[in-house]
Amino acid sequence: GAVVSQHPSRVICKSGTSVKIECRSLDFQATTMFWYRQFPKQSLMLMATSNEGSKATYEQGVEKDKFLINHASLTLSTLTVTSAHPEDSSFYICSAARQALSGGEKLFFGSGTQLSVL
Amino acid sequence: GQNIDQPTEMTATEGAIVQINCTYQTSGFNGLFWYQQHAGEAPTFLSYNVLDGLEEKGRFSSFLSRSKGYSYLLLKELQMKDSASYLCATSGGSYIPTFGRGTSLIVHP
């Protein structure tokens, strides 16, 4: 199956610092990638859709200036959590589909990044 | 919007059969997914249903009734490694899956 690589897998940082998370599709080109956040025992919440070569589309309630998304190539999307605070501590997961979603295409997920902000 | 409801937790015995139910309300429907997620790991795809009926894939089967807004995931011959969270997700107008909270399945000997 398709492979999506995400790193770091775990990061601990001080409050006020910025953290960058990388998501790469290793064996296919992904024009669109998705960033989810998951709190313990909660569902995956879509944060934003990352579009190669254009601005990301953010879900309602997600601050675009705080969660910066860059999709500079067909195989790489990055999420930067700026000025992180303890309430940003969560499990962040990226995903991608082999082709444009039109029904039934399964998402391939990265391994996730556990962010802990002290 | 989309609203997905599934039980929070279930327990079952190794070797048994378990059915995890999912009900949904969605504006626009383009299919229902089931994913498996082990603690601290990424979800992995299990099944996709867009038409009514049962789809069987090895030990796992998934059922869909669009008129009832209902799906279930059936796991047979349970193994200890099946202990995980099972996520029901619907695909709406944008085709991007929206996930439920997941059902934590505990398989005991």
PDB file of C-alpha atoms in Angstrom:
ATOM      1  CA  GLY A   1       0.000   0.000   0.000  1.00  0.00           C
ATOM      2  CA  ALA A   2       0.902   3.624  -0.268  1.00  0.00           C
ATOM      3  CA  VAL A   3       3.215   5.047   2.334  1.00  0.00           C
ATOM      4  CA  VAL A   4       2.930   8.388   4.030  1.00  0.00           C
ATOM      5  CA  SER A   5       5.824   9.357   6.247  1.00  0.00           C
ATOM      6  CA  GLN A   6       5.398  11.831   9.080  1.00  0.00           C
ATOM      7  CA  HIS A   7       7.960  13.145  11.506  1.00  0.00           C
ATOM      8  CA  PRO A   8       8.800  13.812  14.169  1.00  0.00           C
ATOM      9  CA  SER A   9       6.779  11.141  15.909  1.00  0.00           C
ATOM     10  CA  ARG A  10       7.035  12.900  19.221  1.00  0.00           C
ATOM     11  CA  VAL A  11       8.040  16.391  20.239  1.00  0.00           C
ATOM     12  CA  ILE A  12       8.163  18.159  23.575  1.00  0.00           C
ATOM     13  CA  CYS A  13       8.586  21.904  23.519  1.00  0.00           C
ATOM     14  CA  LYS A  14       8.344  24.943  25.741  1.00  0.00           C
ATOM     15  CA  SER A  15       5.371  27.248  25.601  1.00  0.00           C
ATOM     16  CA  GLY A  16       5.851  30.010  23.048  1.00  0.00           C
ATOM     17  CA  THR A  17       8.079  28.071  20.680  1.00  0.00           C
ATOM     18  CA  SER A  18       7.174  26.900  17.177  1.00  0.00           C
ATOM     19  CA  VAL A  19       7.102  23.314  16.012  1.00  0.00           C
ATOM     20  CA  LYS A  20       7.228  22.056  12.424  1.00  0.00           C
ATOM     21  CA  ILE A  21       5.756  18.710  11.414  1.00  0.00           C
ATOM     22  CA  GLU A  22       6.541  17.178   8.040  1.00  0.00           C
ATOM     23  CA  CYS A  23       4.374  14.867   5.992  1.00  0.00           C
ATOM     24  CA  ARG A  24       5.692  13.116   2.901  1.00  0.00           C
ATOM     25  CA  SER A  25       4.046  10.806   0.411  1.00  0.00           C
ATOM     26  CA  LEU A  26       6.824   8.358  -0.421  1.00  0.00           C
ATOM     27  CA  ASP A  27       5.555   6.486  -3.452  1.00  0.00           C
ATOM     28  CA  PHE A  28       2.893   8.697  -4.985  1.00  0.00           C
ATOM     29  CA  GLN A  29       2.225  12.329  -5.728  1.00  0.00           C
ATOM     30  CA  ALA A  30      -0.367  13.950  -3.528  1.00  0.00           C
ATOM     31  CA  THR A  31      -1.853  17.173  -4.786  1.00  0.00           C
ATOM     32  CA  THR A  32      -3.935  17.283  -1.641  1.00  0.00           C
ATOM     33  CA  MET A  33      -3.038  16.355   1.894  1.00  0.00           C
ATOM     34  CA  PHE A  34      -5.128  16.635   5.022  1.00  0.00           C
ATOM     35  CA  TRP A  35      -4.138  17.557   8.550  1.00  0.00           C
ATOM     36  CA  TYR A  36      -6.088  16.149  11.474  1.00  0.00           C
ATOM     37  CA  ARG A  37      -5.846  16.652  15.220  1.00  0.00           C
ATOM     38  CA  GLN A  38      -6.889  14.066  17.755  1.00  0.00           C
ATOM     39  CA  PHE A  39      -7.313  14.585  21.487  1.00  0.00           C
ATOM     40  CA  PRO A  40      -7.321  11.508  23.780  1.00  0.00           C
ATOM     41  CA  LYS A  41     -10.349   9.307  23.211  1.00  0.00           C
ATOM     42  CA  GLN A  42     -11.760  11.793  20.722  1.00  0.00           C
ATOM     43  CA  SER A  43     -12.304  11.618  17.008  1.00  0.00           C
ATOM     44  CA  LEU A  44      -9.948  12.798  14.313  1.00  0.00           C
ATOM     45  CA  MET A  45     -10.848  16.407  13.649  1.00  0.00           C
ATOM     46  CA  LEU A  46      -9.979  17.819  10.255  1.00  0.00           C
ATOM     47  CA  MET A  47      -7.971  20.988  10.678  1.00  0.00           C
ATOM     48  CA  ALA A  48      -7.163  21.902   7.112  1.00  0.00           C
ATOM     49  CA  THR A  49      -6.769  20.719   3.565  1.00  0.00           C
ATOM     50  CA  SER A  50      -3.351  21.339   2.109  1.00  0.00           C
ATOM     51  CA  ASN A  51      -3.254  22.061  -1.613  1.00  0.00           C
ATOM     52  CA  GLU A  52      -0.010  21.890  -3.587  1.00  0.00           C
ATOM     53  CA  GLY A  53       0.938  25.272  -4.946  1.00  0.00           C
ATOM     54  CA  SER A  54      -1.894  27.173  -3.334  1.00  0.00           C
ATOM     55  CA  LYS A  55      -3.216  28.261   0.033  1.00  0.00           C
ATOM     56  CA  ALA A  56      -4.544  25.734   2.475  1.00  0.00           C
ATOM     57  CA  THR A  57      -8.240  25.543   3.251  1.00  0.00           C
ATOM     58  CA  TYR A  58      -8.895  25.724   6.966  1.00  0.00           C
ATOM     59  CA  GLU A  59     -11.867  24.306   8.829  1.00  0.00           C
ATOM     60  CA  GLN A  60     -14.043  26.591  10.885  1.00  0.00           C
ATOM     61  CA  GLY A  61     -12.463  27.465  14.200  1.00  0.00           C
ATOM     62  CA  VAL A  62      -8.887  26.657  13.172  1.00  0.00           C
ATOM     63  CA  GLU A  63      -6.584  29.686  13.276  1.00  0.00           C
ATOM     64  CA  LYS A  64      -4.665  29.878  10.028  1.00  0.00           C
ATOM     65  CA  ASP A  65      -2.068  32.224  11.507  1.00  0.00           C
ATOM     66  CA  LYS A  66      -1.343  29.760  14.281  1.00  0.00           C
ATOM     67  CA  PHE A  67      -1.279  26.594  12.213  1.00  0.00           C
ATOM     68  CA  LEU A  68       0.777  27.408   9.143  1.00  0.00           C
ATOM     69  CA  ILE A  69       0.562  24.943   6.302  1.00  0.00           C
ATOM     70  CA  ASN A  70       2.927  24.816   3.365  1.00  0.00           C
ATOM     71  CA  HIS A  71       2.547  22.373   0.468  1.00  0.00           C
ATOM     72  CA  ALA A  72       5.488  23.297  -1.704  1.00  0.00           C
ATOM     73  CA  SER A  73       5.770  20.063  -3.660  1.00  0.00           C
ATOM     74  CA  LEU A  74       3.641  17.114  -4.680  1.00  0.00           C
ATOM     75  CA  THR A  75       5.201  14.954  -1.992  1.00  0.00           C
ATOM     76  CA  LEU A  76       5.642  17.267   0.989  1.00  0.00           C
ATOM     77  CA  SER A  77       3.325  19.204   3.241  1.00  0.00           C
ATOM     78  CA  THR A  78       4.360  20.849   6.493  1.00  0.00           C
ATOM     79  CA  LEU A  79       2.357  22.028   9.471  1.00  0.00           C
ATOM     80  CA  THR A  80       3.951  24.594  11.755  1.00  0.00           C
ATOM     81  CA  VAL A  81       2.372  25.221  15.133  1.00  0.00           C
ATOM     82  CA  THR A  82       3.434  28.769  15.959  1.00  0.00           C
ATOM     83  CA  SER A  83       3.786  30.054  19.517  1.00  0.00           C
ATOM     84  CA  ALA A  84       2.627  26.741  20.901  1.00  0.00           C
ATOM     85  CA  HIS A  85       0.699  26.642  24.181  1.00  0.00           C
ATOM     86  CA  PRO A  86      -0.226  23.729  26.441  1.00  0.00           C
ATOM     87  CA  GLU A  87      -3.719  23.594  24.948  1.00  0.00           C
ATOM     88  CA  ASP A  88      -2.106  22.780  21.576  1.00  0.00           C
ATOM     89  CA  SER A  89      -0.822  19.506  23.007  1.00  0.00           C
ATOM     90  CA  SER A  90      -2.419  16.825  20.883  1.00  0.00           C
ATOM     91  CA  PHE A  91      -1.828  14.053  18.359  1.00  0.00           C
ATOM     92  CA  TYR A  92      -1.462  15.527  14.876  1.00  0.00           C
ATOM     93  CA  ILE A  93      -1.903  13.237  11.869  1.00  0.00           C
ATOM     94  CA  CYS A  94      -1.516  13.930   8.182  1.00  0.00           C
ATOM     95  CA  SER A  95      -3.094  11.961   5.390  1.00  0.00           C
ATOM     96  CA  ALA A  96      -3.179  11.817   1.621  1.00  0.00           C
ATOM     97  CA  ALA A  97      -5.013  10.058  -1.172  1.00  0.00           C
ATOM     98  CA  ARG A  98      -3.465   8.734  -4.333  1.00  0.00           C
ATOM     99  CA  GLN A  99      -5.837  10.667  -6.513  1.00  0.00           C
ATOM    100  CA  ALA A 100      -8.384  13.396  -6.175  1.00  0.00           C
ATOM    101  CA  LEU A 101     -11.181  12.392  -3.866  1.00  0.00           C
ATOM    102  CA  SER A 102     -14.293  11.522  -5.838  1.00  0.00           C
ATOM    103  CA  GLY A 103     -15.760   8.789  -3.735  1.00  0.00           C
ATOM    104  CA  GLY A 104     -14.191   5.749  -2.178  1.00  0.00           C
ATOM    105  CA  GLU A 105     -10.551   6.715  -2.334  1.00  0.00           C
ATOM    106  CA  LYS A 106      -9.048   5.684   0.941  1.00  0.00           C
ATOM    107  CA  LEU A 107      -6.815   7.980   2.847  1.00  0.00           C
ATOM    108  CA  PHE A 108      -3.317   6.863   3.751  1.00  0.00           C
ATOM    109  CA  PHE A 109      -2.233   8.224   7.090  1.00  0.00           C
ATOM    110  CA  GLY A 110       1.119   9.234   8.462  1.00  0.00           C
ATOM    111  CA  SER A 111       2.205   7.742  11.762  1.00  0.00           C
ATOM    112  CA  GLY A 112       1.231  10.848  13.695  1.00  0.00           C
ATOM    113  CA  THR A 113       3.060  13.352  15.854  1.00  0.00           C
ATOM    114  CA  GLN A 114       2.435  13.555  19.580  1.00  0.00           C
ATOM    115  CA  LEU A 115       2.996  17.186  20.570  1.00  0.00           C
ATOM    116  CA  SER A 116       3.438  18.038  24.228  1.00  0.00           C
ATOM    117  CA  VAL A 117       3.779  21.709  25.125  1.00  0.00           C
ATOM    118  CA  LEU A 118       5.124  22.411  28.596  1.00  0.00           C
TER     119      LEU A 118
ATOM    120  CA  GLY B   1     -22.910  19.023   8.742  1.00  0.00           C
ATOM    121  CA  GLN B   2     -22.323  15.450   9.688  1.00  0.00           C
ATOM    122  CA  ASN B   3     -23.102  13.651  12.929  1.00  0.00           C
ATOM    123  CA  ILE B   4     -21.737  10.197  13.656  1.00  0.00           C
ATOM    124  CA  ASP B   5     -22.587   8.065  16.666  1.00  0.00           C
ATOM    125  CA  GLN B   6     -20.916   4.840  17.764  1.00  0.00           C
ATOM    126  CA  PRO B   7     -20.446   3.134  21.136  1.00  0.00           C
ATOM    127  CA  THR B   8     -17.527   4.321  23.190  1.00  0.00           C
ATOM    128  CA  GLU B   9     -16.272   0.938  24.295  1.00  0.00           C
ATOM    129  CA  MET B  10     -16.952  -2.754  23.782  1.00  0.00           C
ATOM    130  CA  THR B  11     -15.415  -5.905  25.170  1.00  0.00           C
ATOM    131  CA  ALA B  12     -15.354  -9.376  23.681  1.00  0.00           C
ATOM    132  CA  THR B  13     -13.692 -12.741  24.098  1.00  0.00           C
ATOM    133  CA  GLU B  14     -10.951 -14.115  21.904  1.00  0.00           C
ATOM    134  CA  GLY B  15     -12.450 -16.284  19.159  1.00  0.00           C
ATOM    135  CA  ALA B  16     -15.872 -14.678  19.390  1.00  0.00           C
ATOM    136  CA  ILE B  17     -17.769 -12.409  16.999  1.00  0.00           C
ATOM    137  CA  VAL B  18     -18.421  -8.735  17.688  1.00  0.00           C
ATOM    138  CA  GLN B  19     -20.537  -6.165  15.866  1.00  0.00           C
ATOM    139  CA  ILE B  20     -19.745  -2.467  16.140  1.00  0.00           C
ATOM    140  CA  ASN B  21     -22.624  -0.221  15.134  1.00  0.00           C
ATOM    141  CA  CYS B  22     -22.501   3.242  13.649  1.00  0.00           C
ATOM    142  CA  THR B  23     -25.353   5.623  12.946  1.00  0.00           C
ATOM    143  CA  TYR B  24     -24.930   8.807  11.009  1.00  0.00           C
ATOM    144  CA  GLN B  25     -26.729  11.886   9.837  1.00  0.00           C
ATOM    145  CA  THR B  26     -25.119  13.672   6.952  1.00  0.00           C
ATOM    146  CA  SER B  27     -25.867  16.336   4.410  1.00  0.00           C
ATOM    147  CA  GLY B  28     -24.767  14.611   1.241  1.00  0.00           C
ATOM    148  CA  PHE B  29     -23.507  11.047   1.310  1.00  0.00           C
ATOM    149  CA  ASN B  30     -20.683   9.569  -0.715  1.00  0.00           C
ATOM    150  CA  GLY B  31     -19.843   6.497   1.265  1.00  0.00           C
ATOM    151  CA  LEU B  32     -18.930   5.159   4.674  1.00  0.00           C
ATOM    152  CA  PHE B  33     -15.487   4.061   5.816  1.00  0.00           C
ATOM    153  CA  TRP B  34     -14.232   1.960   8.677  1.00  0.00           C
ATOM    154  CA  TYR B  35     -10.700   2.441   9.971  1.00  0.00           C
ATOM    155  CA  GLN B  36      -8.757   0.644  12.690  1.00  0.00           C
ATOM    156  CA  GLN B  37      -6.486   2.611  15.001  1.00  0.00           C
ATOM    157  CA  HIS B  38      -4.141   1.182  17.607  1.00  0.00           C
ATOM    158  CA  ALA B  39      -3.190   3.460  20.473  1.00  0.00           C
ATOM    159  CA  GLY B  40      -0.636   6.066  19.439  1.00  0.00           C
ATOM    160  CA  GLU B  41      -0.664   4.961  15.819  1.00  0.00           C
ATOM    161  CA  ALA B  42      -2.215   6.131  12.591  1.00  0.00           C
ATOM    162  CA  PRO B  43      -5.561   4.764  11.406  1.00  0.00           C
ATOM    163  CA  THR B  44      -5.496   2.013   8.802  1.00  0.00           C
ATOM    164  CA  PHE B  45      -8.223   1.480   6.226  1.00  0.00           C
ATOM    165  CA  LEU B  46     -10.569  -1.468   6.707  1.00  0.00           C
ATOM    166  CA  SER B  47     -13.555  -0.986   4.424  1.00  0.00           C
ATOM    167  CA  TYR B  48     -15.657   1.321   2.273  1.00  0.00           C
ATOM    168  CA  ASN B  49     -19.384   0.989   1.548  1.00  0.00           C
ATOM    169  CA  VAL B  50     -21.344   3.201  -0.809  1.00  0.00           C
ATOM    170  CA  LEU B  51     -24.204   0.840  -1.714  1.00  0.00           C
ATOM    171  CA  ASP B  52     -26.561  -0.974   0.652  1.00  0.00           C
ATOM    172  CA  GLY B  53     -25.566  -4.435   1.727  1.00  0.00           C
ATOM    173  CA  LEU B  54     -22.763  -6.457   3.206  1.00  0.00           C
ATOM    174  CA  GLU B  55     -19.159  -6.364   2.072  1.00  0.00           C
ATOM    175  CA  GLU B  56     -17.045  -9.248   3.315  1.00  0.00           C
ATOM    176  CA  LYS B  57     -13.280  -9.151   3.517  1.00  0.00           C
ATOM    177  CA  GLY B  58     -11.719 -12.011   5.417  1.00  0.00           C
ATOM    178  CA  ARG B  59     -12.546 -11.859   9.116  1.00  0.00           C
ATOM    179  CA  PHE B  60     -14.006  -8.376   8.733  1.00  0.00           C
ATOM    180  CA  SER B  61     -17.353  -7.476   7.140  1.00  0.00           C
ATOM    181  CA  SER B  62     -19.086  -4.136   6.832  1.00  0.00           C
ATOM    182  CA  PHE B  63     -22.764  -3.443   6.291  1.00  0.00           C
ATOM    183  CA  LEU B  64     -24.557  -0.329   5.130  1.00  0.00           C
ATOM    184  CA  SER B  65     -28.183   0.788   5.075  1.00  0.00           C
ATOM    185  CA  ARG B  66     -28.426   4.257   3.563  1.00  0.00           C
ATOM    186  CA  SER B  67     -32.137   4.638   4.266  1.00  0.00           C
ATOM    187  CA  LYS B  68     -31.534   4.010   7.967  1.00  0.00           C
ATOM    188  CA  GLY B  69     -28.268   5.921   8.193  1.00  0.00           C
ATOM    189  CA  TYR B  70     -26.732   2.826   9.713  1.00  0.00           C
ATOM    190  CA  SER B  71     -23.620   0.738   9.328  1.00  0.00           C
ATOM    191  CA  TYR B  72     -21.894  -1.969  11.274  1.00  0.00           C
ATOM    192  CA  LEU B  73     -18.487  -3.589  11.289  1.00  0.00           C
ATOM    193  CA  LEU B  74     -18.470  -7.297  12.042  1.00  0.00           C
ATOM    194  CA  LEU B  75     -15.314  -8.934  13.330  1.00  0.00           C
ATOM    195  CA  LYS B  76     -15.160 -12.719  13.403  1.00  0.00           C
ATOM    196  CA  GLU B  77     -12.738 -15.097  15.111  1.00  0.00           C
ATOM    197  CA  LEU B  78     -11.475 -12.305  17.305  1.00  0.00           C
ATOM    198  CA  GLN B  79      -7.784 -12.189  18.077  1.00  0.00           C
ATOM    199  CA  MET B  80      -6.000 -10.303  20.825  1.00  0.00           C
ATOM    200  CA  LYS B  81      -4.397  -8.057  18.210  1.00  0.00           C
ATOM    201  CA  ASP B  82      -7.876  -6.842  17.228  1.00  0.00           C
ATOM    202  CA  SER B  83      -7.934  -4.777  20.420  1.00  0.00           C
ATOM    203  CA  ALA B  84      -7.990  -1.257  18.992  1.00  0.00           C
ATOM    204  CA  SER B  85     -10.220   1.685  18.293  1.00  0.00           C
ATOM    205  CA  TYR B  86     -12.552   1.338  15.305  1.00  0.00           C
ATOM    206  CA  LEU B  87     -13.467   4.565  13.570  1.00  0.00           C
ATOM    207  CA  CYS B  88     -16.603   5.024  11.503  1.00  0.00           C
ATOM    208  CA  ALA B  89     -16.309   7.844   8.961  1.00  0.00           C
ATOM    209  CA  THR B  90     -18.714   9.254   6.426  1.00  0.00           C
ATOM    210  CA  SER B  91     -17.842  10.939   3.172  1.00  0.00           C
ATOM    211  CA  GLY B  92     -20.047  13.882   2.288  1.00  0.00           C
ATOM    212  CA  GLY B  93     -20.168  16.408  -0.485  1.00  0.00           C
ATOM    213  CA  SER B  94     -16.456  17.206  -0.310  1.00  0.00           C
ATOM    214  CA  TYR B  95     -15.528  13.498  -0.251  1.00  0.00           C
ATOM    215  CA  ILE B  96     -13.271  14.162   2.740  1.00  0.00           C
ATOM    216  CA  PRO B  97     -14.063  11.637   5.488  1.00  0.00           C
ATOM    217  CA  THR B  98     -15.525  12.924   8.733  1.00  0.00           C
ATOM    218  CA  PHE B  99     -14.717  10.639  11.631  1.00  0.00           C
ATOM    219  CA  GLY B 100     -16.729   9.506  14.615  1.00  0.00           C
ATOM    220  CA  ARG B 101     -15.178   9.262  18.086  1.00  0.00           C
ATOM    221  CA  GLY B 102     -14.309   5.642  17.585  1.00  0.00           C
ATOM    222  CA  THR B 103     -15.213   2.487  19.483  1.00  0.00           C
ATOM    223  CA  SER B 104     -12.536   1.082  21.729  1.00  0.00           C
ATOM    224  CA  LEU B 105     -12.643  -2.702  21.447  1.00  0.00           C
ATOM    225  CA  ILE B 106     -11.020  -4.768  24.168  1.00  0.00           C
ATOM    226  CA  VAL B 107     -10.468  -8.442  23.390  1.00  0.00           C
ATOM    227  CA  HIS B 108      -9.724 -10.619  26.390  1.00  0.00           C
ATOM    228  CA  PRO B 109      -8.648 -14.265  26.596  1.00  0.00           C
TER     229      PRO B 109
END
